[in-house]
XYZ file of C-alpha atoms in Angstrom:
767
model
C 87.554 -1.876 -5.390
C 84.772 -2.458 -7.904
C 82.628 -5.453 -6.941
C 80.842 -7.630 -9.516
C 78.742 -10.577 -8.316
C 78.110 -13.554 -10.631
C 74.596 -14.589 -9.631
C 74.457 -18.058 -11.204
C 77.618 -19.333 -9.483
C 77.309 -17.090 -6.427
C 80.880 -15.787 -6.641
C 82.121 -12.277 -5.941
C 84.743 -10.720 -8.232
C 86.746 -7.593 -7.513
C 88.302 -5.244 -10.053
C 90.329 -2.067 -10.028
C 88.301 1.004 -9.081
C 89.604 2.842 -12.149
C 87.229 0.706 -14.243
C 84.374 2.785 -12.788
C 85.600 5.683 -14.952
C 85.535 3.531 -18.083
C 82.572 2.559 -20.229
C 80.377 -0.434 -19.501
C 81.594 -2.017 -22.756
C 85.188 -1.834 -21.482
C 84.128 -3.452 -18.180
C 82.416 -6.257 -20.100
C 85.642 -6.826 -22.013
C 87.639 -7.139 -18.781
C 85.064 -9.546 -17.321
C 85.141 -11.572 -20.533
C 88.911 -11.981 -20.326
C 88.821 -13.034 -16.667
C 85.705 -15.229 -16.680
C 85.679 -16.456 -20.308
C 82.213 -14.960 -20.892
C 81.787 -13.145 -24.247
C 80.680 -9.514 -23.811
C 77.566 -10.071 -25.938
C 76.531 -12.881 -23.576
C 76.824 -10.714 -20.453
C 73.922 -8.967 -18.743
C 74.822 -6.415 -16.064
C 72.134 -5.174 -13.685
C 72.080 -2.971 -10.598
C 69.652 -3.010 -7.700
C 66.248 -1.944 -8.919
C 66.538 -3.800 -12.220
C 68.235 -1.112 -14.297
C 70.403 -2.574 -17.056
C 73.828 -1.097 -17.685
C 74.065 0.496 -21.123
C 77.302 -0.329 -22.939
C 77.730 3.308 -24.084
C 77.508 4.793 -20.581
C 80.223 5.027 -17.973
C 80.097 2.677 -14.998
C 80.194 5.604 -12.552
C 76.912 6.965 -13.955
C 75.109 4.257 -11.982
C 75.453 5.674 -8.476
C 75.961 3.470 -5.404
C 76.607 0.420 -7.619
C 79.775 -1.662 -7.421
C 80.216 -1.794 -3.632
C 80.558 -4.928 -1.524
C 76.983 -4.596 -0.195
C 75.500 -3.390 -3.492
C 77.560 -4.944 -6.281
C 76.936 -5.040 -10.021
C 75.072 -8.272 -10.767
C 76.456 -10.355 -13.643
C 74.355 -12.889 -15.565
C 75.885 -15.152 -18.200
C 73.648 -16.192 -21.071
C 76.135 -18.979 -21.810
C 75.485 -20.534 -18.406
C 71.717 -20.014 -18.609
C 71.383 -21.419 -22.123
C 73.805 -24.287 -21.504
C 72.498 -27.866 -21.074
C 75.368 -28.970 -18.818
C 74.656 -28.899 -15.059
C 75.757 -25.844 -13.147
C 78.685 -25.996 -10.724
C 78.279 -23.358 -8.035
C 81.345 -21.617 -6.718
C 81.711 -22.927 -3.145
C 84.752 -22.438 -0.928
C 84.637 -25.442 1.428
C 87.614 -24.268 3.455
C 89.663 -26.826 5.472
C 87.116 -29.544 6.136
C 89.331 -31.858 8.279
C 88.122 -34.933 10.127
C 89.659 -34.634 13.611
C 88.224 -37.867 15.011
C 91.308 -40.129 14.644
C 93.734 -37.445 15.739
C 91.622 -36.732 18.823
C 91.365 -40.421 19.754
C 95.136 -40.798 19.469
C 95.718 -37.761 21.679
C 93.291 -39.019 24.319
C 94.948 -42.462 24.370
C 98.398 -41.029 25.104
C 99.987 -41.696 28.540
C 100.097 -38.838 31.052
C 103.238 -36.863 30.462
C 104.414 -33.366 29.736
C 104.611 -34.200 26.011
C 100.996 -35.426 26.134
C 99.884 -32.117 27.629
C 101.852 -30.261 24.969
C 100.352 -32.285 22.094
C 96.827 -31.896 23.473
C 97.336 -28.143 23.812
C 98.394 -27.901 20.157
C 95.403 -30.023 19.159
C 93.051 -27.660 21.044
C 94.627 -24.704 19.290
C 94.103 -26.479 15.949
C 90.447 -27.027 16.837
C 90.140 -23.278 17.491
C 91.784 -22.297 14.196
C 89.568 -24.695 12.240
C 86.499 -23.292 13.991
C 87.388 -19.744 12.955
C 88.083 -20.796 9.384
C 84.834 -22.746 9.082
C 82.887 -19.830 10.521
C 84.394 -17.494 7.958
C 83.440 -19.895 5.142
C 79.873 -20.236 6.472
C 79.474 -16.464 6.730
C 80.683 -16.075 3.146
C 78.229 -18.747 1.944
C 75.320 -17.065 3.710
C 76.391 -13.664 2.383
C 76.562 -15.073 -1.155
C 73.014 -16.372 -0.824
C 71.809 -12.940 0.310
C 73.471 -11.413 -2.752
C 71.874 -14.061 -4.965
C 68.525 -13.041 -3.520
C 69.276 -9.386 -4.349
C 70.338 -10.364 -7.862
C 67.100 -12.266 -8.406
C 65.123 -9.258 -7.140
C 66.957 -7.112 -9.743
C 66.018 -9.637 -12.451
C 62.363 -9.574 -11.407
C 62.338 -5.755 -11.379
C 63.921 -5.673 -14.832
C 61.355 -8.201 -16.097
C 58.508 -6.112 -14.704
C 59.896 -2.980 -16.380
C 60.196 -4.871 -19.658
C 56.639 -6.188 -19.336
C 55.311 -2.700 -18.526
C 57.079 -1.194 -21.556
C 55.709 -4.013 -23.717
C 52.174 -3.405 -22.446
C 52.450 0.315 -23.237
C 53.763 -0.445 -26.726
C 50.971 -2.970 -27.328
C 48.329 -0.529 -26.099
C 49.647 2.209 -28.391
C 49.696 -0.206 -31.337
C 46.120 -1.275 -30.602
C 44.978 2.350 -30.576
C 46.578 3.021 -33.971
C 45.213 -0.206 -35.427
C 41.658 0.447 -34.172
C 41.811 3.974 -35.563
C 42.869 2.477 -38.895
C 39.991 -0.028 -38.801
C 37.505 2.807 -38.202
C 38.629 4.488 -41.467
C 39.021 1.227 -43.394
C 35.806 1.663 -45.416
C 36.822 5.203 -46.387
C 40.159 3.873 -47.594
C 38.358 1.245 -49.702
C 36.141 3.928 -51.203
C 39.182 6.114 -51.927
C 40.996 3.314 -53.739
C 37.894 2.304 -55.719
C 37.431 5.895 -56.979
C 41.102 6.469 -57.679
C 40.875 5.778 -61.410
C 37.973 8.246 -61.686
C 40.174 10.840 -59.968
C 42.862 10.196 -62.589
C 40.329 10.805 -65.388
C 39.377 14.163 -63.844
C 43.056 15.111 -63.539
C 43.574 14.265 -67.222
C 40.970 16.922 -68.146
C 42.442 19.743 -66.055
C 45.017 21.798 -67.998
C 48.216 23.105 -66.452
C 48.267 26.866 -67.058
C 51.398 28.029 -68.915
C 52.048 30.767 -66.364
C 52.581 28.079 -63.709
C 55.374 26.412 -65.678
C 57.100 29.637 -66.697
C 60.238 30.568 -64.679
C 59.372 28.124 -61.884
C 62.535 26.832 -60.177
C 60.612 24.079 -58.357
C 59.725 22.279 -61.603
C 62.198 20.148 -63.545
C 62.396 19.764 -67.316
C 60.224 16.633 -67.477
C 57.391 18.351 -65.622
C 57.650 21.539 -67.682
C 56.370 19.728 -70.785
C 53.136 18.564 -69.117
C 49.863 19.875 -70.538
C 47.439 18.351 -68.018
C 47.569 17.941 -64.306
C 47.762 14.153 -64.614
C 50.758 14.381 -66.942
C 52.477 16.721 -64.508
C 51.842 14.301 -61.604
C 52.950 11.202 -63.517
C 55.950 12.865 -65.155
C 58.206 11.552 -62.375
C 56.324 8.278 -61.828
C 54.764 6.052 -64.420
C 51.093 5.214 -64.528
C 51.889 1.524 -64.125
C 53.654 2.199 -60.839
C 50.550 3.956 -59.549
C 48.391 0.996 -60.559
C 50.747 -1.358 -58.747
C 50.598 0.851 -55.658
C 46.790 0.724 -55.719
C 46.789 -3.084 -56.007
C 49.336 -3.300 -53.175
C 47.155 -1.108 -50.965
C 44.124 -3.284 -51.720
C 46.028 -6.427 -50.670
C 47.319 -4.754 -47.496
C 43.784 -3.655 -46.609
C 42.650 -7.236 -47.000
C 45.356 -8.417 -44.622
C 44.947 -5.737 -41.954
C 41.498 -6.587 -40.620
C 39.877 -7.329 -37.284
C 40.914 -11.012 -37.450
C 44.553 -9.986 -37.621
C 44.093 -7.719 -34.620
C 42.417 -10.472 -32.597
C 45.293 -12.871 -33.318
C 47.817 -10.245 -32.240
C 45.873 -9.542 -29.058
C 45.954 -13.237 -28.172
C 49.743 -13.292 -28.610
C 50.084 -10.152 -26.488
C 47.871 -11.499 -23.710
C 49.723 -14.833 -23.706
C 53.112 -13.091 -23.398
C 51.890 -10.853 -20.570
C 50.268 -13.770 -18.758
C 53.481 -15.799 -18.968
C 55.497 -12.848 -17.614
C 53.026 -12.393 -14.710
C 53.613 -15.863 -13.202
C 53.979 -15.089 -9.504
C 55.078 -18.614 -8.599
C 58.155 -18.154 -10.779
C 58.887 -14.607 -9.669
C 58.708 -15.375 -5.953
C 60.990 -18.068 -4.460
C 58.840 -19.479 -1.696
C 60.614 -20.228 1.554
C 63.758 -18.303 0.646
C 63.275 -15.710 3.370
C 62.691 -18.431 5.990
C 65.748 -20.354 4.793
C 68.006 -17.304 4.995
C 66.593 -16.450 8.413
C 67.330 -20.017 9.574
C 70.876 -19.756 8.269
C 71.367 -16.561 10.254
C 70.213 -18.367 13.414
C 72.634 -21.214 12.663
C 75.426 -18.663 12.332
C 74.701 -17.490 15.864
C 75.121 -21.090 17.067
C 78.307 -21.366 15.073
C 79.731 -18.293 16.762
C 78.893 -19.832 20.134
C 80.816 -22.966 19.161
C 83.795 -20.838 18.148
C 83.724 -19.104 21.510
C 83.645 -22.449 23.337
C 86.555 -23.765 21.270
C 88.501 -20.637 22.111
C 87.815 -21.043 25.841
C 88.894 -24.705 25.808
C 92.065 -23.844 23.896
C 92.918 -21.049 26.322
C 92.282 -23.379 29.308
C 94.608 -26.060 28.009
C 97.278 -23.489 27.219
C 97.069 -22.048 30.763
C 97.391 -25.533 32.261
C 100.488 -26.103 30.143
C 102.008 -22.847 31.374
C 101.276 -23.692 35.040
C 102.772 -27.131 34.603
C 105.897 -25.605 33.115
C 106.248 -23.226 36.052
C 105.620 -25.764 38.816
C 107.530 -28.665 37.288
C 105.480 -31.082 39.421
C 104.741 -34.229 37.410
C 102.480 -35.650 40.104
C 99.576 -33.595 38.825
C 99.863 -34.974 35.274
C 97.286 -37.788 35.614
C 94.534 -35.482 36.876
C 95.502 -32.820 34.364
C 95.510 -35.276 31.442
C 92.125 -36.617 32.479
C 90.739 -33.084 32.482
C 92.304 -32.486 29.062
C 90.649 -35.611 27.693
C 87.235 -34.300 28.661
C 88.036 -30.923 27.027
C 89.158 -32.599 23.802
C 86.007 -34.720 23.664
C 83.863 -31.602 23.954
C 85.934 -29.817 21.292
C 85.616 -32.810 18.943
C 81.854 -32.744 19.398
C 81.748 -28.997 18.666
C 83.929 -29.531 15.615
C 81.486 -32.129 14.280
C 78.585 -29.697 14.819
C 80.415 -26.963 12.933
C 81.165 -29.365 10.067
C 77.466 -30.129 9.855
C 76.685 -26.394 9.759
C 79.211 -25.925 6.953
C 77.623 -28.736 4.967
C 74.151 -27.259 5.463
C 75.314 -23.828 4.260
C 77.032 -25.415 1.267
C 73.997 -27.470 0.348
C 71.714 -24.420 0.742
C 73.855 -22.432 -1.679
C 73.952 -25.268 -4.220
C 70.173 -25.691 -4.072
C 69.599 -21.940 -4.384
C 71.979 -21.702 -7.370
C 70.192 -24.545 -9.193
C 66.811 -23.005 -8.376
C 67.897 -19.627 -9.692
C 69.261 -21.221 -12.847
C 65.873 -22.766 -13.659
C 64.102 -19.479 -12.977
C 66.624 -17.532 -15.075
C 65.912 -19.887 -17.949
C 62.234 -19.061 -17.517
C 63.064 -15.325 -17.549
C 65.059 -15.745 -20.761
C 62.126 -17.637 -22.303
C 59.677 -14.903 -21.264
C 61.871 -12.098 -22.576
C 62.426 -13.931 -25.862
C 58.671 -14.403 -26.164
C 58.062 -10.716 -25.476
C 60.793 -9.822 -27.967
C 59.200 -12.009 -30.661
C 55.736 -10.534 -30.144
C 57.215 -7.016 -29.981
C 59.083 -7.631 -33.221
C 55.861 -8.851 -34.836
C 54.054 -5.715 -33.641
C 56.871 -3.609 -35.051
C 56.505 -5.276 -38.447
C 52.749 -4.691 -38.498
C 53.247 -1.117 -37.285
C 55.731 -0.355 -40.050
C 53.417 -1.918 -42.617
C 50.513 0.108 -41.259
C 52.616 3.248 -41.361
C 53.681 2.613 -44.975
C 50.055 1.942 -45.956
C 48.950 5.191 -44.313
C 51.632 7.117 -46.189
C 50.421 5.707 -49.509
C 46.804 6.361 -48.640
C 47.737 9.957 -47.761
C 49.252 10.307 -51.238
C 46.065 8.911 -52.814
C 44.022 11.303 -50.680
C 46.118 14.199 -51.959
C 45.562 13.009 -55.542
C 41.818 12.857 -54.831
C 41.813 16.432 -53.520
C 44.138 17.756 -56.233
C 41.380 19.116 -58.582
C 39.737 21.221 -55.866
C 43.031 22.379 -54.410
C 44.404 23.229 -57.870
C 41.361 25.341 -58.796
C 41.317 27.051 -55.394
C 45.039 27.792 -55.656
C 44.563 29.380 -59.083
C 41.742 31.541 -57.709
C 43.800 32.431 -54.645
C 46.743 33.566 -56.769
C 44.475 35.787 -58.868
C 42.830 37.150 -55.743
C 46.156 37.948 -54.088
C 47.515 39.710 -57.144
C 44.401 41.867 -57.354
C 44.431 42.537 -53.619
C 48.096 43.479 -53.468
C 47.716 45.882 -56.397
C 44.684 47.636 -54.897
C 46.157 47.639 -51.402
C 49.476 49.161 -52.454
C 47.699 51.883 -54.428
C 45.456 52.723 -51.501
C 48.354 52.594 -49.012
C 50.520 54.955 -51.089
C 47.636 57.468 -51.350
C 46.967 57.172 -47.626
C 50.652 57.682 -46.827
C 50.813 60.839 -48.921
C 47.637 62.255 -47.339
C 48.800 61.367 -43.824
C 52.160 63.041 -44.422
C 50.477 66.257 -45.642
C 48.170 66.316 -42.628
C 51.041 65.676 -40.218
C 53.239 68.444 -41.668
C 50.360 70.951 -41.703
C 49.500 70.237 -38.081
C 53.169 70.471 -36.963
C 53.562 73.837 -38.708
C 50.387 75.211 -37.032
C 51.503 74.042 -33.594
C 54.949 75.470 -34.064
C 53.550 78.877 -35.095
C 51.285 78.934 -32.055
C 54.132 77.796 -29.755
C 56.392 80.635 -30.934
C 53.644 83.118 -30.048
C 52.585 81.550 -26.742
C 55.949 80.337 -25.398
C 57.021 83.320 -23.193
C 53.574 84.558 -22.164
C 52.550 84.384 -18.503
C 49.205 82.774 -19.413
C 50.935 79.544 -20.491
C 50.519 78.184 -16.927
C 46.731 78.188 -17.413
C 46.956 75.900 -20.474
C 49.068 72.815 -19.704
C 49.667 70.197 -22.356
C 50.119 72.548 -25.298
C 53.657 71.215 -25.814
C 52.465 67.834 -27.115
C 52.844 66.920 -30.777
C 50.909 64.346 -32.786
C 52.785 61.162 -33.682
C 53.374 60.392 -37.355
C 50.860 57.952 -38.796
C 51.353 55.940 -41.983
C 54.199 58.203 -42.967
C 55.971 55.481 -44.976
C 54.260 53.400 -47.662
C 54.451 49.579 -47.212
C 56.896 47.377 -49.070
C 55.888 45.513 -52.166
C 54.607 41.985 -51.475
C 53.220 39.024 -53.456
C 55.896 39.742 -56.022
C 56.813 36.075 -56.682
C 53.336 34.782 -57.439
C 52.679 33.184 -60.833
C 51.399 35.656 -63.360
C 47.849 34.364 -63.413
C 45.005 36.650 -64.480
C 41.242 36.559 -64.820
C 41.735 35.330 -68.385
C 43.245 32.118 -66.976
C 40.191 31.619 -64.784
C 37.916 32.140 -67.766
C 39.975 29.573 -69.697
C 39.536 27.023 -66.914
C 35.794 27.639 -66.804
C 35.540 27.128 -70.537
C 37.469 23.854 -70.467
C 35.864 22.595 -67.244
C 32.208 23.651 -67.406
C 31.133 21.020 -64.835
C 33.574 22.523 -62.293
C 33.030 26.186 -63.130
C 31.070 26.829 -59.954
C 34.049 25.671 -57.851
C 36.442 28.196 -59.446
C 36.517 31.529 -57.558
C 36.872 34.712 -59.570
C 38.251 38.052 -58.412
C 38.812 41.389 -60.127
C 40.693 44.505 -59.173
C 37.474 46.535 -59.141
C 36.164 44.527 -56.154
C 39.186 45.546 -54.094
C 38.962 49.147 -55.313
C 35.496 49.209 -53.838
C 36.897 47.729 -50.598
C 39.458 50.540 -50.250
C 37.157 53.349 -51.416
C 37.014 56.388 -49.058
C 33.228 56.340 -48.747
C 33.270 52.701 -47.624
C 36.028 53.412 -45.106
C 34.119 56.425 -43.734
C 30.927 54.404 -43.322
C 32.868 51.564 -41.663
C 34.491 53.924 -39.156
C 31.125 55.534 -38.440
C 29.486 52.174 -37.750
C 32.337 51.176 -35.459
C 31.858 54.391 -33.446
C 28.107 53.647 -33.080
C 26.969 56.769 -35.067
C 24.644 57.195 -38.000
C 25.940 58.986 -41.082
C 23.875 62.066 -40.257
C 25.252 62.156 -36.699
C 28.781 61.817 -38.019
C 28.259 64.715 -40.392
C 26.704 66.827 -37.667
C 29.627 66.151 -35.323
C 32.015 67.132 -38.076
C 30.162 70.414 -38.614
C 30.101 71.166 -34.907
C 33.847 70.462 -34.770
C 34.339 72.960 -37.576
C 32.278 75.580 -35.732
C 34.493 75.197 -32.675
C 37.593 76.269 -34.661
C 39.041 79.630 -33.563
C 38.222 82.423 -35.988
C 40.806 84.682 -37.506
C 40.132 87.452 -39.980
C 43.634 87.245 -41.335
C 44.067 83.537 -41.913
C 40.892 82.003 -43.460
C 38.181 82.605 -45.961
C 34.842 83.472 -44.271
C 32.695 82.233 -47.138
C 31.289 78.721 -46.969
C 33.150 76.105 -49.008
C 31.279 73.914 -51.446
C 31.238 70.118 -51.143
C 33.916 68.618 -53.403
C 34.284 65.020 -54.566
C 37.699 63.867 -53.264
C 38.665 61.408 -56.017
C 38.517 64.233 -58.603
C 40.984 66.387 -56.674
C 44.724 66.429 -57.267
C 46.930 64.583 -54.802
C 47.806 67.655 -52.742
C 44.166 68.892 -52.348
C 42.390 65.660 -51.367
C 41.719 66.826 -47.833
C 40.850 64.213 -45.218
C 38.878 61.741 -47.331
C 40.793 58.681 -46.068
C 40.635 55.938 -43.450
C 41.832 58.435 -40.791
C 38.982 60.861 -41.488
C 37.698 61.324 -37.893
C 36.282 64.276 -35.997
C 39.677 65.556 -34.855
C 41.123 65.514 -38.409
C 38.043 67.246 -39.780
C 38.565 70.134 -37.334
C 42.123 70.724 -38.566
C 42.474 73.364 -41.265
C 38.762 74.105 -41.693
C 37.570 77.679 -42.094
C 34.794 79.110 -39.878
C 31.348 78.584 -41.304
C 27.970 80.126 -40.925
C 25.799 78.385 -38.318
C 22.956 78.457 -40.780
C 24.761 76.133 -43.174
C 23.185 72.705 -43.612
C 24.941 69.998 -41.544
C 24.977 67.400 -44.340
C 27.893 69.062 -46.162
C 30.488 70.140 -43.581
C 33.569 71.905 -44.930
C 36.680 69.677 -44.817
C 39.289 71.410 -46.961
C 42.814 72.238 -45.792
C 43.777 75.875 -46.320
C 47.326 76.117 -47.540
C 49.690 78.901 -46.643
C 49.556 80.371 -50.159
C 45.796 80.603 -50.031
C 45.945 82.190 -46.548
C 48.320 84.889 -47.761
C 46.090 85.709 -50.705
C 43.116 85.961 -48.374
C 45.060 88.229 -46.045
C 45.874 90.597 -48.886
C 42.222 90.790 -49.873
C 40.924 91.518 -46.337
C 38.951 94.887 -46.171
C 39.878 97.766 -43.775
C 38.718 97.973 -40.139
C 35.112 99.153 -39.592
C 34.098 101.980 -37.126
C 32.353 99.451 -34.940
C 35.704 97.789 -34.374
C 37.163 101.102 -33.123
C 34.605 101.133 -30.330
C 35.569 97.569 -29.537
C 39.206 98.682 -29.277
C 38.255 101.299 -26.702
C 36.416 98.753 -24.616
C 39.418 96.465 -24.862
C 41.742 99.204 -23.513
C 39.406 99.787 -20.528
C 39.376 96.062 -19.852
C 43.136 96.060 -20.048
C 43.438 98.775 -17.354
C 40.996 96.830 -15.176
C 43.089 93.712 -15.615
C 46.275 95.575 -14.634
C 44.673 96.858 -11.395
C 43.511 93.334 -10.604
C 47.013 91.999 -11.201
C 48.463 94.584 -8.783
C 46.007 93.494 -6.074
C 46.952 89.893 -6.667
C 50.634 90.852 -6.383
C 50.055 92.597 -3.046
C 48.179 89.612 -1.711
C 50.995 87.324 -2.814
C 53.613 89.491 -1.023
C 51.537 89.499 2.181
C 51.105 85.763 2.022
C 54.830 85.276 1.470
C 55.611 87.329 4.595
C 53.209 85.239 6.674
C 54.774 82.049 5.321
C 58.254 83.299 6.273
C 57.112 84.018 9.839
C 55.515 80.590 10.155
C 58.658 78.948 8.776
C 60.871 80.766 11.318
C 58.551 79.704 14.145
C 58.617 76.114 12.912
C 62.424 76.220 12.671
C 62.781 77.394 16.271
C 60.418 74.642 17.457
C 62.452 72.041 15.583
C 65.685 73.325 17.200
C 64.175 73.048 20.679
C 62.836 69.576 19.963
C 66.217 68.474 18.653
C 67.880 69.652 21.888
C 65.358 67.703 23.964
C 65.910 64.629 21.818
C 69.681 64.892 22.266
C 69.304 65.133 26.035
C 66.962 62.132 26.121
C 69.340 60.150 23.944
C 72.307 60.917 26.168
C 70.340 59.899 29.253
C 69.289 56.601 27.647
C 72.868 56.015 26.566
C 74.156 56.505 30.128
C 71.539 54.115 31.537
C 72.410 51.491 28.940
C 76.123 51.767 29.734
C 75.411 51.345 33.453
C 73.297 48.254 32.841
C 75.923 46.763 30.563
C 78.607 47.376 33.204
C 76.515 45.724 35.916
C 75.786 42.705 33.698
C 79.450 42.372 32.801
C 80.465 42.415 36.467
C 77.825 39.823 37.294
C 79.018 37.568 34.464
C 82.623 37.916 35.537
C 81.733 36.915 39.098
C 79.731 33.918 37.823
C 82.615 32.806 35.595
C 85.074 33.131 38.496
C 82.820 30.976 40.740
C 82.519 28.363 37.993
C 86.281 28.270 37.512
C 86.752 27.853 41.241
C 84.240 24.980 41.383
C 85.900 23.352 38.391
C 89.334 23.605 40.004
C 88.014 22.024 43.194
C 86.457 19.155 41.247
C 89.680 18.601 39.348
C 91.557 18.375 42.670
C 88.987 15.907 43.996
C 89.354 13.798 40.827
C 93.155 13.815 41.161
C 92.878 12.702 44.780
C 90.412 9.980 43.812
C 92.760 8.747 41.090
C 95.671 8.615 43.544
C 93.535 6.693 46.001
C 92.456 4.308 43.263
C 96.053 3.704 42.252
C 96.988 2.911 45.843
C 94.038 0.503 46.149
C 95.010 -1.230 42.896
C 98.600 -1.564 44.048
C 97.459 -3.093 47.352
C 95.102 -5.380 45.495
C 97.984 -6.580 43.280
C 100.141 -7.271 46.292
C 97.317 -9.139 48.030
C 96.582 -11.177 44.903
C 100.269 -12.135 44.589
C 100.369 -13.158 48.256
C 97.113 -15.096 47.892
C 98.387 -16.932 44.833
C 101.631 -17.821 46.632
C 99.709 -19.108 49.610
C 97.421 -21.139 47.382
C 100.450 -22.695 45.717
C 101.920 -23.545 49.106
C 98.626 -25.026 50.271
C 98.386 -27.169 47.165
C 101.902 -28.428 47.603
C 101.401 -29.186 51.289
C 98.076 -30.936 50.666
C 99.558 -33.065 47.935
C 102.610 -33.993 50.022
C 100.449 -34.826 52.958
C 98.192 -36.983 50.850
C 101.056 -38.952 49.346
C 102.679 -39.470 52.752
C 99.421 -40.641 54.252
C 98.832 -43.062 51.363
C 102.321 -44.485 51.770
C 101.727 -44.850 55.499
C 98.563 -46.829 54.968
C 100.208 -49.036 52.348
C 103.082 -49.875 54.685
C 100.736 -50.576 57.507
């Protein structure tokens, strides 16, 4: 079941559990049909003060809707109503038993009197149980009302905290606005001067040509002011300025002080502890719990009296002796008097519980009206803050537009200069990048061909083990030229900048000017070389010296290069294929590639840096002179060195064979040792395995013996328990027989004593 507790009336309502799977709005509709409370006048809370959102499902609020933690319902209709509240109180069967008890006590002793008094005692007992149930429900309802009020207070505190945060945020924005208020005044006062400046600035034709972002009305504008006002009239702008002036007059420190007073008053009203805390409620509920203990004691006494009278009736029916009726009826009269007194006490307890619930319901109603007043006050102040915040936001948006208008001349001129600069930069950069890509590709292909030729010669030679790393290849660098960019910029040129300077002489200094020649200087090879040299921490003379030394370290070959020194050549005058390494990648390693050997006596300021092509190498090879006689002597010395090398290689081979034999012997010795060790390890393992098996067997035997002893002890104890049970049964049977005999003897004694007493009384009367 889904439990919903109406706090104002203190009544619990139960609904089908399937409603927990429905939305809160659907639950409100069901409650409205059953309780006649419109859904928009319902407030549903759970413990902790969380309000149920109409769009959420009921089951999303965990642990809510049980009998101990129900959903708390508050009706705005009841709270806002002027008619007095009628709490929901189940008074039960409040019956006055005084007359009925007096009539039963006044009856003459007889069997029918005993029967009527027994029924009356049973009625007392039933009324006691019913009244106790009603009292417990009343006390439980008051506990739930206390929980519902705690949920209201928690919800109010959350609302107050959210309102304080909102007010603090608004105050920060408003104070920030007040700090810039004078700047806003100055901006609005100078706005018409800004419009005059905009009327003097021409809109360049290139900006309006083929521009998809500009409509037809803006395309006819000749000045920047006409372009801005083409979609909005000048009069509208004047009205906006006047509106901003009036809003600035309204939004001042006095306004903020008035709002702060309203905020502080709302928070102070919501922080009234005397209204949040119901003084004495805990003590009252604790007292009611103590009364309920007394009530339970009265119920127990009523039950005992009812059982006693019923037992007397049964004994009288069995004996059939009417002589005991007077004494029995007198005893019953005393019992009924006590039960009537207890019944009156329980009626008083019921009235106290009822009155306590009525008082608590009325108290909660007054406090709920205060909560509604506080929340309405907070809502009004919050709505006022929202209005001021929206007005402040709209004013800031307009002031931002005026600020953009104020900055439009500078931004317009800077944008024109930036477009011209980007067009010049992109043109120079693409030219430089294409040249660099071509040079890098030539260098890369030349180096790959050299390495491949050397690899074909050196691949199968036995000396390759002495030179590791000769298989590496350089990665390609700048092999592909970059894509074209800045292609959609307006076609502005330096002539447009000159035009602006002519028409705006007072703002000429603010217009930047760029030419393509400035970027050509930026991408010039000499500048790139000097930049790279400075980054490496070298002076130009050191860089040139290092380049010359790198050229001297190149391997010489009489068949592949020209031995004469190469003159210094200006790279820009060369064709594309002969420009060498004059580029951004012109480092020491690239300068070494392709250079011919030079004379050490050459000056270091002009190191050779030309790439020798294959055609040039072949022509040089064809023009190489014949071998000199001195070289024949060198050939003889080379052959003697070759024979010496062969003898050395043979010695090395013999040493290697001897070493291999020794290694084989050592390996065989090591293998035999490993075999022996493995045998020993197997033997040790088998021995350990046998010991482990023996220990496991011993432990298993010991455990089996222990388990057998335990089973034996358990069996013995079970036998002892069975014997004890049999003995107990025999004792109980004997006790029953003895009790029956004792009861029979008591009955006989009572009969004899009564007969004797009556006989003796008759004897004395006769005498």
